[in-house]
XYZ file of C-alpha atoms in Angstrom:
414
model
C -0.170 -0.272 0.239
C 1.098 3.645 -0.755
C 1.695 5.790 1.694
C -0.190 9.289 0.947
C 2.525 11.793 0.244
C 0.852 14.890 1.547
C -2.251 16.316 3.566
C -3.191 18.233 0.243
C -3.279 15.201 -1.798
C -5.678 13.380 0.850
C -7.678 16.565 0.506
C -7.627 16.108 -3.187
C -8.674 12.456 -3.105
C -11.203 13.502 -0.834
C -12.742 16.284 -2.541
C -12.918 14.031 -5.755
C -14.450 11.089 -4.236
C -17.150 12.502 -2.331
C -18.517 14.842 -4.825
C -21.732 12.419 -4.795
C -22.532 12.836 -0.771
C -24.964 15.383 0.513
C -22.868 17.840 3.075
C -21.585 17.578 5.420
C -19.601 14.643 5.069
C -17.092 13.308 7.227
C -14.637 10.979 4.740
C -11.568 9.212 5.799
C -7.825 8.508 3.463
C -7.758 5.167 4.373
C -4.777 4.479 3.176
C -3.603 7.459 5.385
C -5.416 5.429 8.487
C -2.826 2.028 7.705
C 0.033 4.527 7.033
C -0.605 6.126 10.519
C -1.454 2.236 12.589
C 2.150 1.053 10.443
C 3.917 4.056 12.316
C 2.362 3.130 15.777
C 3.175 -0.202 14.926
C 7.170 0.439 14.500
C 7.252 3.031 17.169
C 5.491 0.157 20.037
C 8.016 -1.967 18.977
C 6.345 -5.234 19.703
C 3.874 -3.818 22.655
C 0.373 -4.914 21.784
C -1.492 -1.419 21.226
C -5.303 -1.161 22.635
C -7.662 1.065 20.977
C -9.341 3.748 22.505
C -12.287 3.917 20.770
C -13.628 7.259 21.778
C -11.267 8.775 19.209
C -12.722 6.330 16.604
C -16.506 5.937 17.308
C -17.817 3.850 14.138
C -17.725 -0.131 14.982
C -16.336 -1.278 11.234
C -13.359 1.126 11.426
C -12.379 -0.205 15.009
C -13.149 -3.607 13.669
C -10.583 -2.788 10.652
C -8.452 -1.661 13.246
C -8.411 -4.415 15.101
C -7.281 -6.448 12.349
C -4.396 -4.530 12.169
C -1.453 -6.296 13.190
C 0.253 -5.740 16.345
C -3.476 -4.517 17.615
C -5.512 -6.132 19.777
C -7.736 -5.024 22.508
C -9.995 -1.913 22.671
C -10.274 0.868 25.710
C -13.964 1.442 25.514
C -15.333 4.831 27.386
C -18.386 3.486 29.200
C -19.777 0.209 30.182
C -22.642 0.466 27.612
C -20.684 0.624 25.283
C -17.848 -2.468 25.877
C -21.561 -4.533 26.517
C -22.926 -3.298 22.631
C -19.420 -4.172 21.418
C -18.863 -7.447 23.128
C -22.712 -8.387 21.967
C -21.920 -7.609 18.539
C -18.600 -9.576 18.258
C -16.096 -6.663 17.646
C -13.796 -7.224 20.209
C -13.688 -9.904 22.657
C -11.060 -7.871 25.130
C -12.684 -4.485 25.921
C -11.194 -2.425 28.694
C -13.347 0.032 30.524
C -11.603 3.137 31.229
C -13.417 4.832 33.479
C -15.179 4.031 36.811
C -19.462 3.142 36.457
C -21.888 2.779 38.479
C -24.486 2.699 35.281
C -26.785 -0.037 37.499
C -28.638 -1.505 34.083
C -24.424 -2.389 32.706
C -23.327 -3.968 35.671
C -26.860 -5.909 36.229
C -26.380 -7.368 32.789
C -22.596 -8.317 33.145
C -22.911 -9.606 36.617
C -25.447 -12.553 34.798
C -23.752 -13.195 31.264
C -20.556 -15.292 31.637
C -19.883 -14.047 27.878
C -20.392 -10.228 29.211
C -17.590 -11.118 31.798
C -15.051 -13.308 29.603
C -14.921 -9.442 26.859
C -15.274 -6.958 29.435
C -12.619 -5.833 32.557
C -13.894 -2.981 34.198
C -11.783 0.178 35.886
C -12.127 0.995 40.037
C -10.099 3.447 42.291
C -12.464 3.229 45.256
C -14.084 0.719 46.871
C -17.745 2.367 46.311
C -17.099 1.342 42.736
C -16.739 -2.453 43.902
C -20.370 -1.479 46.138
C -21.818 -1.141 42.868
C -20.824 -4.179 41.858
C -22.265 -5.717 44.594
C -25.181 -4.003 44.996
C -25.959 -5.275 40.653
C -25.048 -8.987 42.010
C -27.950 -8.328 44.968
C -30.185 -6.962 42.611
C -30.394 -9.576 39.915
C -28.757 -12.637 41.390
C -25.540 -12.844 39.312
C -22.781 -14.418 40.140
C -20.378 -14.273 37.457
C -17.076 -13.371 38.308
C -16.459 -9.268 37.499
C -12.385 -8.154 36.203
C -11.078 -5.704 37.689
C -8.268 -3.495 37.132
C -7.386 -0.737 39.288
C -6.476 3.084 37.756
C -2.954 4.672 39.311
C -2.203 8.119 39.196
C 1.258 8.471 38.147
C 0.598 12.570 37.416
C 3.773 14.473 38.252
C 3.357 15.192 41.889
C 5.851 17.640 43.596
C 4.365 18.760 47.161
C 0.917 20.422 46.939
C 1.645 20.235 43.347
C -0.223 17.909 40.668
C 0.995 17.901 37.206
C -1.408 15.300 35.014
C -4.707 14.395 34.272
C -7.379 14.431 37.608
C -8.716 11.241 37.481
C -7.756 8.598 40.057
C -7.208 9.260 43.856
C -4.851 6.414 44.212
C -1.627 7.988 45.025
C 1.722 5.869 45.578
C 2.456 2.083 46.049
C 1.008 2.237 49.761
C -2.564 3.698 48.365
C -2.373 1.002 45.694
C -1.405 -1.707 47.733
C -4.663 -0.785 50.217
C -6.990 -0.806 47.222
C -5.677 -4.261 45.553
C -5.881 -6.059 49.308
C -9.937 -4.319 49.096
C -10.867 -5.793 45.363
C -9.269 -9.306 46.002
C -11.313 -9.645 49.188
C -14.468 -8.475 47.190
C -16.624 -12.165 46.714
C -16.992 -12.315 43.263
C -13.998 -9.886 41.599
C -11.043 -10.711 39.986
C -7.736 -8.105 40.184
C -6.395 -8.258 36.701
C -3.940 -5.447 36.297
C -3.510 -1.327 36.465
C -4.497 0.942 34.345
C -1.721 4.075 34.446
C -2.628 6.910 32.057
C 0.493 9.670 31.561
C -1.500 12.530 30.070
C 0.727 14.735 30.790
C 3.558 13.040 28.452
C 1.178 11.416 26.280
C -1.824 14.632 26.164
C -0.037 17.795 25.919
C 1.512 19.691 22.687
C 4.960 20.650 22.905
C 5.325 22.084 19.010
C 4.377 25.817 19.453
C 1.830 27.773 17.029
C 4.188 28.907 14.287
C 4.781 32.752 14.588
C 3.255 33.141 18.632
C 6.356 34.179 21.036
C 3.851 34.128 24.130
C 2.973 30.030 23.085
C 6.504 28.902 22.066
C 7.811 29.719 25.663
C 5.064 28.561 26.902
C 6.025 25.605 25.133
C 9.145 25.101 26.152
C 7.662 25.365 29.941
C 5.685 21.699 28.422
C 8.705 20.191 27.616
C 10.892 20.752 30.896
C 7.809 19.308 32.530
C 7.676 16.070 30.580
C 11.330 15.687 30.588
C 11.102 15.936 34.450
C 8.005 13.312 34.170
C 9.152 11.132 32.273
C 12.594 10.813 34.147
C 10.682 9.442 37.568
C 7.962 8.415 36.016
C 9.249 4.343 35.088
C 10.049 4.012 38.994
C 6.675 5.589 40.200
C 4.533 2.986 37.448
C 7.095 -0.021 38.648
C 6.356 0.973 42.538
C 2.709 0.654 42.031
C 2.346 -2.409 39.697
C 5.226 -3.859 42.825
C 2.608 -3.095 45.228
C -0.475 -4.691 42.963
C 2.307 -8.092 42.904
C 2.587 -8.206 46.371
C -1.100 -8.360 47.071
C -2.018 -11.064 43.826
C 1.528 -13.333 44.706
C 2.253 -12.677 41.143
C 2.745 -10.106 38.349
C -0.361 -8.606 36.957
C -1.811 -9.453 33.933
C -2.172 -6.504 32.332
C -0.742 -2.990 33.076
C -2.003 -0.110 30.176
C -0.695 2.936 29.886
C 0.081 5.450 27.497
C -1.245 7.309 24.270
C -0.787 8.381 21.055
C 1.615 11.497 21.889
C 3.768 8.788 23.864
C 3.880 5.553 22.083
C 7.422 4.953 20.986
C 8.777 6.394 25.067
C 5.772 4.205 26.856
C 6.556 1.237 24.713
C 9.735 1.086 26.351
C 8.320 0.970 30.082
C 9.134 -2.486 31.061
C 6.099 -2.122 33.675
C 3.771 -2.103 30.320
C 1.970 -4.122 29.086
C 0.201 -2.603 26.419
C 0.027 0.835 25.117
C -3.206 2.603 24.165
C -3.772 5.007 20.917
C -7.049 6.089 19.279
C -6.360 9.689 17.601
C -3.210 8.558 15.847
C -5.547 6.749 13.483
C -7.717 9.904 11.979
C -5.477 12.306 13.366
C -6.924 15.941 14.832
C -5.497 18.735 13.703
C -4.149 18.794 17.661
C -1.308 16.212 16.799
C 0.333 18.789 14.453
C 1.855 19.605 17.606
C 3.744 17.208 18.926
C 7.106 16.574 18.333
C 7.182 12.653 19.464
C 5.599 11.014 16.543
C 4.799 12.055 12.890
C 1.539 10.537 11.495
C -0.621 11.778 8.272
C -3.844 13.794 8.997
C -6.894 11.003 7.792
C -10.078 12.817 8.005
C -11.769 15.778 7.167
C -15.249 17.151 6.720
C -16.562 18.505 3.630
C -19.430 21.801 3.478
C -21.070 23.286 1.517
C -20.335 26.641 0.741
C -24.211 28.240 0.257
C -23.276 32.133 0.192
C -20.663 34.552 -0.972
C -21.324 38.054 1.131
C -18.354 39.997 -0.467
C -15.562 39.007 -3.245
C -13.507 37.503 -0.336
C -15.540 36.258 1.841
C -17.537 32.815 1.524
C -20.007 30.928 3.904
C -20.265 27.284 4.566
C -23.308 25.687 6.144
C -21.954 24.156 9.102
C -18.717 24.511 10.995
C -16.884 21.177 11.543
C -17.475 21.266 15.074
C -15.905 22.944 18.267
C -14.109 20.555 20.439
C -13.766 19.383 24.004
C -11.626 20.105 26.393
C -10.175 23.849 27.455
C -12.031 26.437 25.083
C -9.032 27.508 23.255
C -8.648 28.736 19.909
C -6.937 25.433 18.936
C -10.067 23.983 19.495
C -12.206 25.309 16.434
C -11.787 23.442 13.387
C -9.543 24.488 10.412
C -9.907 25.022 7.043
C -7.680 22.701 5.046
C -9.476 22.954 2.020
C -9.297 25.282 -0.657
C -5.865 26.273 1.184
C -5.925 30.161 2.470
C -9.268 29.867 4.231
C -9.113 31.116 7.932
C -12.110 31.768 10.065
C -12.831 35.225 10.909
C -12.465 36.317 14.712
C -16.104 37.681 14.872
C -17.776 34.593 14.021
C -15.754 31.757 14.262
C -16.855 28.347 13.860
C -20.816 28.882 14.102
C -23.577 26.930 14.771
C -25.281 27.061 11.471
C -23.210 28.787 9.253
C -19.813 29.919 9.177
C -17.868 32.936 6.836
C -14.590 31.810 5.394
C -11.822 35.168 4.379
C -9.478 34.256 1.874
C -11.422 33.440 -1.169
C -9.950 35.541 -3.371
C -6.332 34.225 -2.715
C -7.997 30.793 -3.344
C -9.252 31.363 -6.360
C -6.183 33.162 -8.005
C -4.429 29.682 -6.792
C -7.058 27.774 -9.074
C -10.066 26.894 -6.767
C -13.497 27.306 -7.558
C -14.939 28.272 -4.619
C -18.938 29.964 -5.368
C -22.404 28.796 -3.936
C -21.716 25.493 -4.663
C -18.409 24.318 -4.035
C -17.060 22.116 -0.959
C -14.723 23.022 1.910
C -13.020 21.008 3.846
C -12.358 21.664 7.720
C -10.437 19.253 10.126
C -11.940 18.697 13.567
C -9.619 19.304 16.460
C -9.714 16.008 17.872
C -10.020 12.669 16.154
C -13.409 10.659 17.027
C -15.927 14.242 18.171
C -17.440 13.916 14.554
C -18.707 11.010 14.631
C -20.982 11.921 17.373
C -22.632 14.471 14.514
C -23.130 12.337 11.791
C -24.460 8.795 11.104
C -21.665 7.845 8.345
C -18.127 8.088 7.554
C -17.169 7.855 3.870
C -13.877 5.607 3.837
C -12.204 6.645 0.568
C -9.253 4.313 -0.955
C -6.284 5.040 -3.350
C -8.596 4.781 -6.469
C -11.197 6.874 -5.518
C -13.435 4.373 -4.497
C -15.873 4.962 -1.296
C -17.715 2.884 1.243
C -20.082 4.233 3.752
C -20.074 2.890 7.153
C -22.027 3.832 10.193
C -20.599 5.148 13.096
C -21.717 4.458 16.567
C -24.455 7.083 16.032
C -25.506 5.629 12.567
C -26.175 2.831 14.479
C -28.539 4.450 16.590
C -25.767 4.678 19.763
C -25.037 7.738 22.028
C -22.905 6.393 24.632
C -22.112 10.119 26.249
């Protein structure tokens, strides 16, 4: 398979191949996805990759990616999602990334051996174990539930904590106490640990071009990451040892990492697997990571429906704003035709988005008029799937295959 040579080539291919699809059209160059999977598998150096479903949100795309050598298992973001994927046969190795108190989901889990064989829960609080216990009492279910503990591996200096605000389990003593509580819980099996180094894997470290303030900030980020990397392997080894002490053997599963840290995380001897997700479709936030270079694979095609002035065209829709801290980099990015930009007054609108730069795009040979199509990249990878019913997968010959998103299958998990 030929690897994509440039982002511009990708947008032109998607534009040509999907002209007959009504907007908004969410299109994916599949060769770019395969290229990105190859890149991440190579970077992991033999450590298996687990797919974060929140960054994909399409069952057929998940299943295709799971068939790629070096990839195994799904990091689901809710229990109902994991149960659905298990029932549909998408995967028999589903780790739920976030603790759950979903009563209906837990009732189903404790009552069905095929589901408990496929689904592993994450816990970090006795109340989550109590929710499993309550499900047993309600249903009479006796299936053994597998869990992992999530251990905090943030960078901690005195009262300062840098990293995702996730688990309350800080350090080996807390993890050891929690592990003892899990193994004492009837009908629950402790398989290992989830240890997400979001401050290393999930923070951009390349500055916005020409932005001196952002450049200074990214230098601070790099120093923080360097400091975190120096201590993180020992920090993780200590919590893994704490669990091993309680179990009497090494944990079966130790998950960590992310797309932004694949190669570095895979060298941590404590990990049995590394999670990736954003690296398949590559939202534009990932243009500013030093550690890995991936090909943008997805964009949203929107129709031009107005031309308010010679230099402005207006598209119906926006490509949607990403979640997280609301900064300019959470806005969708116009990428084709080149030279277009959001306006500072309207940015990405709810139902329409004006774009400047139309004159320059026309001079460069791009037709840009009512009825033309503009392509936008989303900041994050999976979120656009919540707004469309299908993805259009485009091969190198321009052939299209339409596959449903979760939404297109009538599912909305968060």
